[in-house]
Amino acid sequence: MMDRYLAAQISDDLSRKMVFLGGPRQVGKTTLAKEYLVNKAGYLSWDIASHRALILKHKFPEAPVWVFDELHKYRRWRNYIKGVFDEFHPQQKILVTGSARLDLYRFGGDSLQGRYYYLRLHPFSLKEIGGTKSDFDQLFKLGGFPEPLFGASEARARRWSIEYRNRLIREDISSLESIKDLGSLEQLVLALPERVGSPLSINSLREDLQLNHQTVSRWLDVLERTYAIFRLSPFGSSRLRAVKKERKHYHYDWSLVEDAGLRFENLVASHLLKWCDYQFDTGGREIALMYFRDVDGREVDFVLTERKKPILMVECKISDSKVSKSLIYLKERFPDCRAVQVCIDLKADMIDINRVELKSARSFLNELI
């Protein structure tokens, strides 16, 4: 397995505080965490009964690094790890991993403020796996999760995806949330990929699934907390006549999206989110990934903002075509903001008369982390 992009940051942060490593299940957190172990004894997983007994009895191995895997499934985990840190730091390095938002699942208890760094591990991106055309083709077809990506088989990737969904719902979510109707939750998960890239209507989902508005809204929050989906808020003000409430959603596993254009948009969204999270987690830059849509129907796929000011606009296209009028419109209103139209098939990168960059997918994605 190749080195992951967070490896150096984790090493540096462990010398100062605990590190909480979050991200989707099977994205490679455990594999990455184990690289910091001198011996296997330092690894303790909440999902393994014998390890769980050691954790609860406060019986720890003699090892310079302790890895607590999936500890967030223990309801009092925050108080627990705070006590461990206060007793053993700075002599002991502590790495905590979890397939849910470790910064959000806080079932009460004392604050851990000042005791940890929070890092998010994302699926593999184009630059991380090499950046070639064949790399892009594999990434586009199979997604960025290690097992299906490096298995290099669409059939195996489909089988992995089904098993992934089942374990996410039946194991991860059921252990963290009070959801009894897991069948309806699975129906919601299956209904989402075809709605990628458009403002997500909870009312439409409610009617299709015959559920109430509050339930659908809560379940979407759960899917976001467990790294199944991520959602983007609209960018803009009344001056731009921008929509204000409707959010778009995307999947960490973009291979779920069948339509080629929407899959490409999801792939770009995932790369941009990975870059934004990396900038925040390692450098403290508060960069938000948003989208633009106004009441007249103009839409730009992605707008990145820093301190509420746009710093990058991105429109996605499958083929080499004319520059989006909506992208030109938004660029005219924010002339200092970089504007890029990204195409899968583009013979050469260029800049048009409106100062909009036209870049191939490979060229643009290789700029990111």
XYZ file of N, CA, C and O in Angstrom, residues 64-260:
788
model
N 4.962 2.152 22.648
C 5.091 3.617 22.602
C 3.882 4.321 22.009
O 3.654 5.497 22.267
N 3.088 3.601 21.196
C 1.889 4.172 20.595
C 0.709 3.248 20.859
O 0.817 2.030 20.666
N -0.400 3.814 21.310
C -1.637 3.058 21.445
C -2.612 3.534 20.373
O -2.855 4.742 20.219
N -3.193 2.598 19.662
C -4.229 2.899 18.683
C -5.552 2.358 19.209
O -5.692 1.148 19.427
N -6.509 3.249 19.431
C -7.850 2.858 19.849
C -8.761 2.974 18.625
O -9.095 4.074 18.192
N -9.165 1.827 18.082
C -9.936 1.788 16.845
C -11.428 1.666 17.143
O -11.843 0.827 17.946
N -12.224 2.521 16.503
C -13.695 2.513 16.631
C -14.153 2.731 18.082
O -15.206 2.244 18.492
N -13.382 3.492 18.821
C -13.705 3.716 20.235
C -14.984 4.527 20.411
O -15.628 4.458 21.455
N -15.371 5.285 19.391
C -16.571 6.121 19.504
C -17.852 5.295 19.699
O -18.891 5.843 20.072
N -17.774 3.990 19.475
C -18.948 3.135 19.683
C -19.209 2.894 21.171
O -20.275 2.394 21.540
N -18.248 3.228 22.000
C -18.422 3.181 23.459
C -19.071 4.494 23.881
O -18.543 5.570 23.620
N -20.216 4.411 24.517
C -21.025 5.609 24.768
C -20.283 6.653 25.605
O -20.468 7.844 25.428
N -19.398 6.230 26.498
C -18.679 7.176 27.359
C -17.219 7.342 26.925
O -16.333 7.576 27.749
N -17.017 7.231 25.628
C -15.640 7.198 25.130
C -14.897 8.496 25.371
O -13.685 8.485 25.599
N -15.589 9.625 25.362
C -14.887 10.904 25.521
C -14.309 11.049 26.922
O -13.159 11.462 27.099
N -15.091 10.742 27.929
C -14.570 10.772 29.299
C -13.451 9.751 29.471
O -12.449 9.998 30.161
N -13.641 8.601 28.832
C -12.652 7.534 28.942
C -11.302 7.977 28.378
O -10.261 7.872 29.053
N -11.288 8.472 27.155
C -10.013 8.807 26.516
C -9.390 10.048 27.138
O -8.172 10.203 27.159
N -10.225 10.925 27.699
C -9.694 12.082 28.427
C -8.895 11.611 29.647
O -7.791 12.112 29.920
N -9.446 10.620 30.367
C -8.737 10.099 31.523
C -7.428 9.426 31.144
O -6.402 9.590 31.828
N -7.446 8.675 30.042
C -6.229 8.010 29.575
C -5.178 9.046 29.195
O -3.999 8.927 29.558
N -5.589 10.073 28.481
C -4.656 11.122 28.070
C -4.062 11.834 29.283
O -2.842 12.033 29.364
N -4.910 12.221 30.225
C -4.434 12.964 31.396
C -3.471 12.140 32.240
O -2.554 12.673 32.875
N -3.641 10.817 32.239
C -2.783 9.961 33.048
C -1.446 9.661 32.369
O -0.399 9.632 33.030
N -1.454 9.477 31.064
C -0.261 8.948 30.388
C 0.474 9.932 29.478
O 1.624 9.681 29.119
N -0.163 11.016 29.063
C 0.521 11.989 28.214
C 1.474 12.828 29.078
O 1.143 13.138 30.218
N 2.669 13.204 28.591
C 3.150 13.108 27.201
C 3.998 11.872 26.909
O 4.497 11.733 25.792
N 4.162 10.973 27.876
C 5.007 9.810 27.631
C 4.406 8.880 26.564
O 5.124 8.240 25.796
N 3.085 8.842 26.525
C 2.393 7.901 25.651
C 1.755 8.615 24.460
O 1.073 9.631 24.620
N 1.973 8.090 23.253
C 1.308 8.613 22.061
C 0.000 7.853 21.861
O -0.041 6.624 21.958
N -1.070 8.611 21.559
C -2.406 8.008 21.477
C -3.069 8.427 20.167
O -3.207 9.619 19.870
N -3.487 7.422 19.398
C -4.166 7.643 18.125
C -5.531 6.968 18.181
O -5.621 5.766 18.459
N -6.593 7.735 17.961
C -7.965 7.229 18.028
C -8.575 7.303 16.636
O -8.544 8.355 15.997
N -9.109 6.189 16.143
C -9.718 6.189 14.816
C -11.198 5.847 14.915
O -11.636 5.175 15.853
N -11.969 6.310 13.926
C -13.395 6.018 13.936
C -14.053 6.333 12.606
O -13.667 7.281 11.922
N -15.061 5.538 12.251
C -15.770 5.730 10.992
C -17.005 6.604 11.168
O -17.982 6.476 10.448
N -16.964 7.486 12.130
C -18.011 8.483 12.328
C -17.334 9.766 12.742
O -16.139 9.797 13.018
N -18.097 10.845 12.756
C -17.535 12.145 13.077
C -17.150 12.201 14.543
O -17.971 12.458 15.419
N -15.898 11.954 14.857
C -15.430 11.933 16.241
C -15.583 13.290 16.911
O -15.597 13.388 18.135
N -15.693 14.353 16.104
C -15.873 15.681 16.678
C -17.336 15.980 16.982
O -17.657 16.982 17.601
N -18.262 15.091 16.555
C -19.684 15.347 16.765
C -20.336 14.382 17.747
O -21.287 14.744 18.424
N -19.859 13.131 17.781
C -20.476 12.163 18.684
C -19.937 12.376 20.092
O -18.951 11.805 20.496
N -20.611 13.225 20.835
C -20.107 13.650 22.147
C -21.062 13.287 23.263
O -21.310 14.068 24.086
N -21.560 12.198 23.422
C -22.566 11.764 24.359
C -22.395 12.353 25.759
O -22.452 11.656 26.746
N -22.171 13.644 25.895
C -22.006 14.259 27.200
C -20.614 14.053 27.761
O -19.757 13.434 27.165
N -20.371 14.592 28.938
C -19.079 14.379 29.594
C -18.157 15.562 29.446
O -18.482 16.587 28.857
N -16.951 15.409 30.009
C -15.978 16.495 30.016
C -15.463 16.783 28.618
O -15.376 15.919 27.758
N -15.083 18.018 28.408
C -14.560 18.430 27.112
C -13.146 17.918 26.911
O -12.358 17.815 27.837
N -12.831 17.612 25.645
C -11.473 17.197 25.282
C -10.700 18.343 24.660
O -9.629 18.137 24.091
N -11.238 19.530 24.764
C -10.629 20.685 24.113
C -9.166 20.839 24.526
O -8.813 20.764 25.694
N -8.326 21.036 23.513
C -6.909 21.237 23.758
C -6.094 19.965 23.907
O -4.874 20.027 24.080
N -6.763 18.813 23.830
C -6.055 17.547 24.040
C -5.825 16.755 22.754
O -5.146 15.732 22.796
N -6.431 17.177 21.640
C -6.305 16.360 20.431
C -6.320 17.225 19.176
O -6.813 18.352 19.162
N -5.766 16.647 18.103
C -5.919 17.174 16.746
C -6.878 16.244 16.010
O -6.799 15.017 16.157
N -7.752 16.830 15.217
C -8.705 16.031 14.452
C -8.331 16.071 12.980
O -8.237 17.146 12.379
N -8.092 14.905 12.396
C -7.745 14.795 10.982
C -8.759 13.886 10.297
O -9.211 12.894 10.865
N -9.106 14.234 9.042
C -10.068 13.435 8.283
C -9.379 12.768 7.099
O -8.760 13.444 6.281
N -9.500 11.444 7.037
C -8.917 10.682 5.933
C -9.982 10.463 4.869
O -11.052 9.920 5.149
N -9.674 10.868 3.654
C -10.601 10.727 2.535
C -10.187 9.571 1.631
O -9.052 9.078 1.702
N -11.078 9.133 0.737
C -10.688 8.148 -0.280
C -9.523 8.650 -1.126
O -9.206 9.847 -1.133
N -8.910 7.750 -1.849
C -7.791 8.119 -2.708
C -8.235 9.112 -3.780
O -9.331 9.000 -4.328
N -7.364 10.065 -4.061
C -7.592 11.037 -5.119
C -6.625 10.753 -6.261
O -5.729 9.915 -6.150
N -6.804 11.474 -7.363
C -5.983 11.213 -8.540
C -4.504 11.438 -8.267
O -3.659 10.611 -8.599
N -4.169 12.561 -7.644
C -2.768 12.867 -7.372
C -2.148 11.829 -6.449
O -0.978 11.456 -6.594
N -2.928 11.329 -5.513
C -2.407 10.391 -4.516
C -2.038 9.041 -5.133
O -1.143 8.356 -4.640
N -2.705 8.651 -6.217
C -2.418 7.336 -6.801
C -1.518 7.415 -8.034
O -1.180 6.393 -8.615
N -1.119 8.629 -8.443
C -0.163 8.729 -9.540
C -0.477 9.778 -10.577
O 0.419 10.369 -11.169
N -1.768 10.013 -10.868
C -2.138 11.123 -11.736
C -2.165 10.841 -13.227
O -2.356 11.760 -14.025
N -2.005 9.584 -13.645
C -1.988 9.274 -15.073
C -3.410 9.116 -15.609
O -4.380 9.067 -14.851
N -3.522 8.990 -16.939
C -4.828 8.789 -17.556
C -5.448 7.471 -17.108
O -6.648 7.407 -16.811
N -4.651 6.412 -17.044
C -5.181 5.130 -16.589
C -5.608 5.197 -15.124
O -6.597 4.570 -14.727
N -4.875 5.978 -14.319
C -5.269 6.190 -12.920
C -6.644 6.856 -12.859
O -7.502 6.462 -12.059
N -6.835 7.881 -13.700
C -8.129 8.569 -13.703
C -9.248 7.626 -14.131
O -10.331 7.619 -13.527
N -9.014 6.830 -15.155
C -10.038 5.908 -15.639
C -10.443 4.921 -14.545
O -11.632 4.639 -14.352
N -9.464 4.390 -13.819
C -9.759 3.464 -12.725
C -10.521 4.156 -11.608
O -11.488 3.621 -11.062
N -10.092 5.347 -11.257
C -10.729 6.108 -10.192
C -12.170 6.439 -10.554
O -13.078 6.356 -9.719
N -12.394 6.809 -11.806
C -13.740 7.163 -12.268
C -14.673 5.957 -12.219
O -15.827 6.072 -11.790
N -14.199 4.800 -12.622
C -15.036 3.602 -12.670
C -15.247 2.962 -11.305
O -16.346 2.502 -10.995
N -14.199 2.926 -10.480
C -14.217 2.099 -9.278
C -14.327 2.879 -7.978
O -14.530 2.287 -6.919
N -14.196 4.201 -8.020
C -14.223 4.985 -6.794
C -12.860 5.028 -6.128
O -11.894 4.433 -6.609
N -12.778 5.725 -4.991
C -11.494 5.957 -4.341
C -11.217 5.129 -3.106
O -10.213 5.349 -2.427
N -12.093 4.175 -2.769
C -11.848 3.330 -1.603
C -10.824 2.251 -1.964
O -10.870 1.689 -3.066
N -9.900 1.937 -1.056
C -8.775 1.057 -1.403
C -9.156 -0.291 -1.988
O -8.619 -0.693 -3.021
N -10.092 -1.007 -1.351
C -10.376 -2.375 -1.805
C -10.905 -2.435 -3.232
O -10.358 -3.175 -4.062
N -11.970 -1.701 -3.586
C -12.431 -1.770 -4.973
C -11.462 -1.135 -5.961
O -11.297 -1.628 -7.083
N -10.787 -0.052 -5.552
C -9.878 0.641 -6.463
C -8.717 -0.250 -6.871
O -8.401 -0.384 -8.059
N -8.076 -0.882 -5.901
C -6.903 -1.697 -6.203
C -7.268 -3.125 -6.590
O -6.424 -3.887 -7.053
N -8.562 -3.480 -6.424
C -9.026 -4.767 -6.929
C -9.170 -4.759 -8.435
O -9.145 -5.812 -9.078
N -9.339 -3.556 -9.022
C -9.343 -3.357 -10.476
C -10.371 -4.226 -11.187
O -10.126 -4.702 -12.294
N -11.532 -4.429 -10.567
C -12.596 -5.218 -11.183
C -13.932 -4.551 -10.891
O -14.279 -4.344 -9.726
N -14.684 -4.230 -11.932
C -15.982 -3.589 -11.728
C -16.953 -4.535 -11.022
O -17.771 -4.090 -10.211
N -16.888 -5.818 -11.321
C -17.779 -6.783 -10.668
C -17.481 -6.858 -9.168
O -18.391 -6.832 -8.336
N -16.188 -6.953 -8.821
C -15.824 -6.994 -7.400
C -16.170 -5.676 -6.710
O -16.536 -5.667 -5.538
N -16.037 -4.570 -7.444
C -16.380 -3.265 -6.865
C -17.870 -3.182 -6.549
O -18.257 -2.632 -5.511
N -18.704 -3.739 -7.423
C -20.151 -3.728 -7.158
C -20.481 -4.585 -5.940
O -21.310 -4.200 -5.108
N -19.837 -5.736 -5.838
C -20.079 -6.603 -4.679
C -19.619 -5.920 -3.396
O -20.280 -6.000 -2.358
N -18.476 -5.247 -3.468
C -17.972 -4.515 -2.302
C -18.956 -3.432 -1.890
O -19.221 -3.226 -0.707
N -19.513 -2.725 -2.870
C -20.428 -1.617 -2.587
C -21.675 -2.092 -1.859
O -22.156 -1.438 -0.923
N -22.208 -3.241 -2.265
C -23.398 -3.785 -1.606
C -23.081 -4.157 -0.157
O -23.830 -3.838 0.770
N -21.955 -4.836 0.033
C -21.558 -5.216 1.378
C -21.261 -3.994 2.242
O -21.593 -3.956 3.437
N -20.658 -2.987 1.637
C -20.349 -1.745 2.356
C -21.633 -1.102 2.876
O -21.721 -0.692 4.030
N -22.646 -1.016 2.007
C -23.917 -0.407 2.405
C -24.556 -1.184 3.544
O -25.047 -0.601 4.528
N -24.554 -2.518 3.435
C -25.173 -3.342 4.473
C -24.486 -3.155 5.824
O -25.146 -3.008 6.861
N -23.152 -3.139 5.828
C -22.432 -3.013 7.086
C -22.554 -1.595 7.662
O -22.603 -1.425 8.879
N -22.594 -0.596 6.792
C -22.784 0.773 7.259
C -24.099 0.903 8.024
O -24.154 1.474 9.124
N -25.155 0.343 7.445
C -26.483 0.480 8.044
C -26.656 -0.460 9.236
O -27.089 -0.047 10.315
N -26.308 -1.727 9.041
C -26.608 -2.748 10.055
C -25.639 -2.749 11.224
O -25.987 -3.222 12.316
N -24.428 -2.237 11.007
C -23.430 -2.256 12.080
C -23.130 -0.853 12.604
O -23.350 -0.570 13.777
N -22.645 0.022 11.728
C -22.199 1.338 12.193
C -23.354 2.200 12.682
O -23.365 2.670 13.825
N -24.330 2.417 11.811
C -25.423 3.322 12.170
C -26.272 2.742 13.290
O -26.668 3.452 14.224
N -26.553 1.453 13.239
C -27.396 0.850 14.274
C -26.739 0.891 15.648
O -27.418 0.890 16.671
N -25.389 0.953 15.695
C -24.687 1.005 16.979
C -24.590 2.422 17.526
O -24.280 2.613 18.704
N -24.850 3.423 16.675
C -24.690 4.811 17.086
C -26.005 5.564 17.224
O -26.090 6.539 17.963
N -27.014 5.128 16.510
C -28.261 5.877 16.444
C -29.448 4.991 16.805
O -29.427 3.783 16.585
N -30.493 5.618 17.333
C -31.723 4.885 17.672
C -32.653 4.867 16.461
O -33.626 5.620 16.387
N -32.332 4.017 15.518
C -33.143 3.869 14.311
C -33.644 2.439 14.249
O -32.856 1.495 14.141
N -34.954 2.269 14.323
C -35.540 0.935 14.321
C -35.852 0.456 12.908
O -35.721 -0.726 12.597
N -36.277 1.363 12.042
C -36.702 0.988 10.692
C -35.511 1.046 9.739
O -35.389 1.940 8.893
N -34.605 0.067 9.880
C -33.400 0.061 9.050
C -33.725 -0.213 7.584
O -32.984 0.199 6.694
N -34.834 -0.896 7.326
C -35.243 -1.151 5.944
C -35.558 0.137 5.202
O -35.145 0.329 4.052
N -36.282 1.039 5.854
C -36.603 2.324 5.224
C -35.361 3.195 5.085
O -35.216 3.930 4.111
N -34.445 3.090 6.055
C -33.182 3.817 5.939
C -32.401 3.327 4.720
O -31.824 4.126 3.972
N -32.411 2.024 4.495
C -31.719 1.485 3.320
C -32.378 1.964 2.035
O -31.699 2.247 1.042
N -33.711 2.073 2.021
C -34.408 2.620 0.859
C -33.958 4.058 0.579
O -33.778 4.447 -0.574
N -33.777 4.830 1.642
C -33.299 6.208 1.482
C -31.900 6.212 0.871
O -31.622 6.974 -0.062
N -31.025 5.358 1.385
C -29.656 5.290 0.859
C -29.666 4.930 -0.621
O -28.917 5.499 -1.426
N -30.531 4.013 -1.026
C -30.614 3.597 -2.421
C -31.201 4.682 -3.316
O -30.907 4.737 -4.513
N -32.031 5.559 -2.734
C -32.685 6.603 -3.522
C -31.796 7.816 -3.766
O -32.082 8.630 -4.652
N -30.711 7.953 -3.007
C -29.920 9.181 -3.071
C -29.016 9.325 -4.294
O -28.888 10.442 -4.825
N -28.344 8.278 -4.786
C -27.391 8.481 -5.881
C -27.982 9.151 -7.122
O -27.320 9.970 -7.764
N -29.225 8.844 -7.478
C -29.827 9.447 -8.668
C -30.191 10.915 -8.457
O -30.512 11.614 -9.412
N -30.099 11.394 -7.223
C -30.412 12.782 -6.918
C -29.161 13.641 -6.729
O -29.241 14.800 -6.344
N -28.001 13.065 -6.986
C -26.736 13.790 -6.851
C -26.714 14.992 -7.797
O -27.182 14.933 -8.926
N -26.146 16.103 -7.300
C -25.913 17.261 -8.141
C -27.059 18.240 -8.225
O -26.894 19.338 -8.755
N -28.227 17.877 -7.709
C -29.387 18.770 -7.714
C -29.765 19.108 -6.278
O -29.508 18.310 -5.368
N -30.368 20.272 -6.062
C -30.842 20.582 -4.712
C -31.727 19.450 -4.196
O -32.635 18.994 -4.894
N -31.423 18.987 -3.006
C -32.087 17.798 -2.470
C -33.384 18.190 -1.771
O -33.370 18.901 -0.762
N -34.488 17.719 -2.307
C -35.804 18.025 -1.752
C -36.201 16.966 -0.725
O -36.433 15.804 -1.085
N -36.276 17.369 0.518
C -36.695 16.441 1.564
C -38.159 16.081 1.374
O -38.569 14.938 1.616
N -38.956 17.021 0.894
C -40.371 16.728 0.656
C -40.551 15.643 -0.393
O -41.407 14.766 -0.265
N -39.738 15.694 -1.453
C -39.816 14.671 -2.493
C -39.429 13.302 -1.941
O -40.094 12.298 -2.219
N -38.359 13.269 -1.154
C -37.943 12.006 -0.539
C -39.018 11.490 0.426
O -39.308 10.294 0.478
N -39.593 12.408 1.181
C -40.630 12.027 2.147
C -41.809 11.369 1.435
O -42.326 10.337 1.880
N -42.225 11.955 0.314
C -43.352 11.402 -0.424
C -43.009 10.047 -1.049
O -43.813 9.116 -1.001
N -41.815 9.935 -1.612
C -41.426 8.685 -2.272
C -41.292 7.537 -1.274
O -41.629 6.389 -1.585
N -40.777 7.839 -0.086
C -40.514 6.801 0.909
C -41.629 6.654 1.929
O -41.574 5.776 2.792
N -42.632 7.543 1.845
C -43.770 7.533 2.771
C -43.306 7.635 4.226
O -43.696 6.871 5.100
N -42.442 8.627 4.438
C -41.941 8.931 5.767
C -42.249 10.384 6.081
O -42.569 11.168 5.182
N -42.124 10.778 7.356
C -42.370 12.184 7.671
C -41.100 13.015 7.457
O -39.984 12.492 7.407
N -41.280 14.306 7.334
C -40.204 15.237 7.016
C -39.090 15.177 8.053
O -37.896 15.149 7.717
N -39.462 15.122 9.318
C -38.473 15.116 10.396
C -37.594 13.872 10.344
O -36.382 13.944 10.564
N -38.195 12.738 10.029
C -37.434 11.487 9.961
C -36.415 11.526 8.834
O -35.234 11.185 9.023
N -36.836 11.956 7.648
C -35.914 12.032 6.511
C -34.780 13.007 6.807
O -33.609 12.727 6.525
N -35.117 14.141 7.381
C -34.104 15.143 7.709
C -33.086 14.591 8.705
O -31.872 14.779 8.553
N -33.575 13.891 9.716
C -32.676 13.321 10.738
C -31.793 12.236 10.143
O -30.600 12.154 10.448
N -32.351 11.408 9.276
C -31.569 10.333 8.681
C -30.487 10.875 7.747
O -29.394 10.308 7.670
N -30.766 11.948 7.060
C -29.733 12.572 6.228
C -28.585 13.084 7.095
O -27.411 12.976 6.720
N -28.930 13.643 8.255
C -27.892 14.077 9.190
C -27.039 12.888 9.643
O -25.812 12.999 9.758
N -27.685 11.754 9.905
C -26.968 10.551 10.327
C -26.014 10.084 9.231
O -24.849 9.753 9.500
N -26.472 10.070 7.989
C -25.628 9.640 6.868
C -24.443 10.575 6.680
O -23.360 10.138 6.280
N -24.627 11.841 7.002
C -23.520 12.780 6.914
C -22.532 12.560 8.060
O -21.316 12.608 7.854
N -23.055 12.294 9.251
C -22.176 12.078 10.401
C -21.351 10.806 10.271
O -20.254 10.724 10.829
N -21.867 9.831 9.561
C -21.154 8.561 9.391
C -20.411 8.506 8.052
O -20.013 7.428 7.601
N -20.199 9.640 7.435
C -19.388 9.754 6.222
C -19.919 8.928 5.049
O -19.138 8.387 4.269
N -21.237 8.818 4.936
C -21.808 8.208 3.734
C -21.996 9.277 2.655
O -21.744 9.022 1.477
N -22.444 10.445 3.059
C -22.673 11.555 2.129
C -22.083 12.832 2.718
O -21.746 12.896 3.901
N -21.955 13.851 1.869
C -21.678 15.196 2.359
C -22.571 16.157 1.580
O -22.967 15.884 0.444
N -22.916 17.271 2.227
C -23.840 18.222 1.619
C -23.217 19.603 1.499
O -22.395 19.995 2.327
N -23.623 20.311 0.455
C -23.116 21.653 0.189
C -24.245 22.665 0.319
O -25.350 22.449 -0.188
N -23.947 23.774 0.969
C -24.905 24.873 1.083
C -24.740 25.829 -0.091
O -23.670 25.908 -0.694
N -25.789 26.576 -0.416
C -25.685 27.529 -1.529
C -24.880 28.761 -1.151
O -24.906 29.206 0.000
N -24.166 29.297 -2.122
C -23.390 30.517 -1.947
C -24.151 31.673 -2.578
O -24.763 31.532 -3.626
N -24.055 32.823 -1.951
C -24.627 34.005 -2.571
C -25.428 34.840 -1.604
O -25.669 34.465 -0.463
N -25.845 35.980 -2.076
C -26.584 36.936 -1.262
C -27.820 37.380 -2.029
O -28.049 36.987 -3.175
N -28.615 38.210 -1.379
C -29.808 38.743 -2.042
C -29.429 39.562 -3.271
O -30.184 39.643 -4.239
N -28.232 40.150 -3.247
C -27.766 40.927 -4.397
C -27.628 40.051 -5.640
O -27.844 40.500 -6.763
N -27.274 38.792 -5.413
C -27.144 37.845 -6.522
C -28.436 37.065 -6.772
O -28.478 36.232 -7.670
N -29.446 37.312 -5.967
C -30.719 36.600 -6.054
C -30.497 35.098 -5.928
O -31.110 34.294 -6.626
N -29.584 34.734 -5.053
C -29.220 33.333 -4.889
C -30.233 32.597 -4.018
O -30.852 33.192 -3.127
N -30.410 31.299 -4.297
C -31.224 30.486 -3.396
C -30.475 30.367 -2.073
O -29.252 30.442 -2.023
N -31.215 30.159 -0.998
C -30.580 30.221 0.316
C -30.675 28.933 1.130
O -29.831 28.707 2.000
N -31.668 28.091 0.862
C -31.908 26.985 1.783
C -31.532 25.616 1.227
O -31.000 24.783 1.949
N -31.836 25.350 -0.016
C -31.674 24.001 -0.540
C -30.210 23.601 -0.651
O -29.392 24.338 -1.201
N -29.887 22.425 -0.144
C -28.518 21.926 -0.210
C -28.410 20.798 -1.236
O -29.365 20.056 -1.473
N -27.233 20.663 -1.831
C -26.942 19.532 -2.706
C -26.170 18.484 -1.907
O -25.517 18.814 -0.917
N -26.214 17.261 -2.361
C -25.472 16.210 -1.661
C -24.633 15.419 -2.653
O -24.918 15.355 -3.855
N -23.570 14.796 -2.128
C -22.691 13.931 -2.904
C -22.287 12.753 -2.026
O -22.426 12.786 -0.806
N -21.731 11.714 -2.671
C -21.330 10.502 -1.969
C -19.811 10.399 -1.902
O -19.116 10.731 -2.865
N -19.311 9.890 -0.774
C -17.872 9.610 -0.694
C -17.501 8.503 -1.684
O -16.389 8.491 -2.213
N -18.420 7.596 -1.947
C -18.215 6.561 -2.960
C -18.966 6.975 -4.222
O -20.142 6.663 -4.393
N -18.277 7.692 -5.113
C -18.947 8.203 -6.312
C -19.280 7.111 -7.317
O -20.045 7.341 -8.255
N -18.751 5.899 -7.142
C -19.089 4.813 -8.065
C -20.562 4.430 -7.977
O -21.081 3.745 -8.862
N -21.255 4.862 -6.926
C -22.688 4.597 -6.787
C -23.515 5.351 -7.818
O -24.647 4.971 -8.118
N -22.982 6.425 -8.359
C -23.727 7.302 -9.267
C -23.584 6.765 -10.689
O -22.486 6.717 -11.242
N -24.696 6.367 -11.308
C -24.649 5.721 -12.612
C -24.435 6.693 -13.762
O -23.673 6.411 -14.692
N -25.103 7.840 -13.744
C -24.964 8.805 -14.825
C -23.523 9.326 -14.885
O -22.971 9.780 -13.867
N -22.904 9.265 -16.063
C -21.482 9.613 -16.200
C -21.209 11.067 -15.830
O -20.206 11.366 -15.159
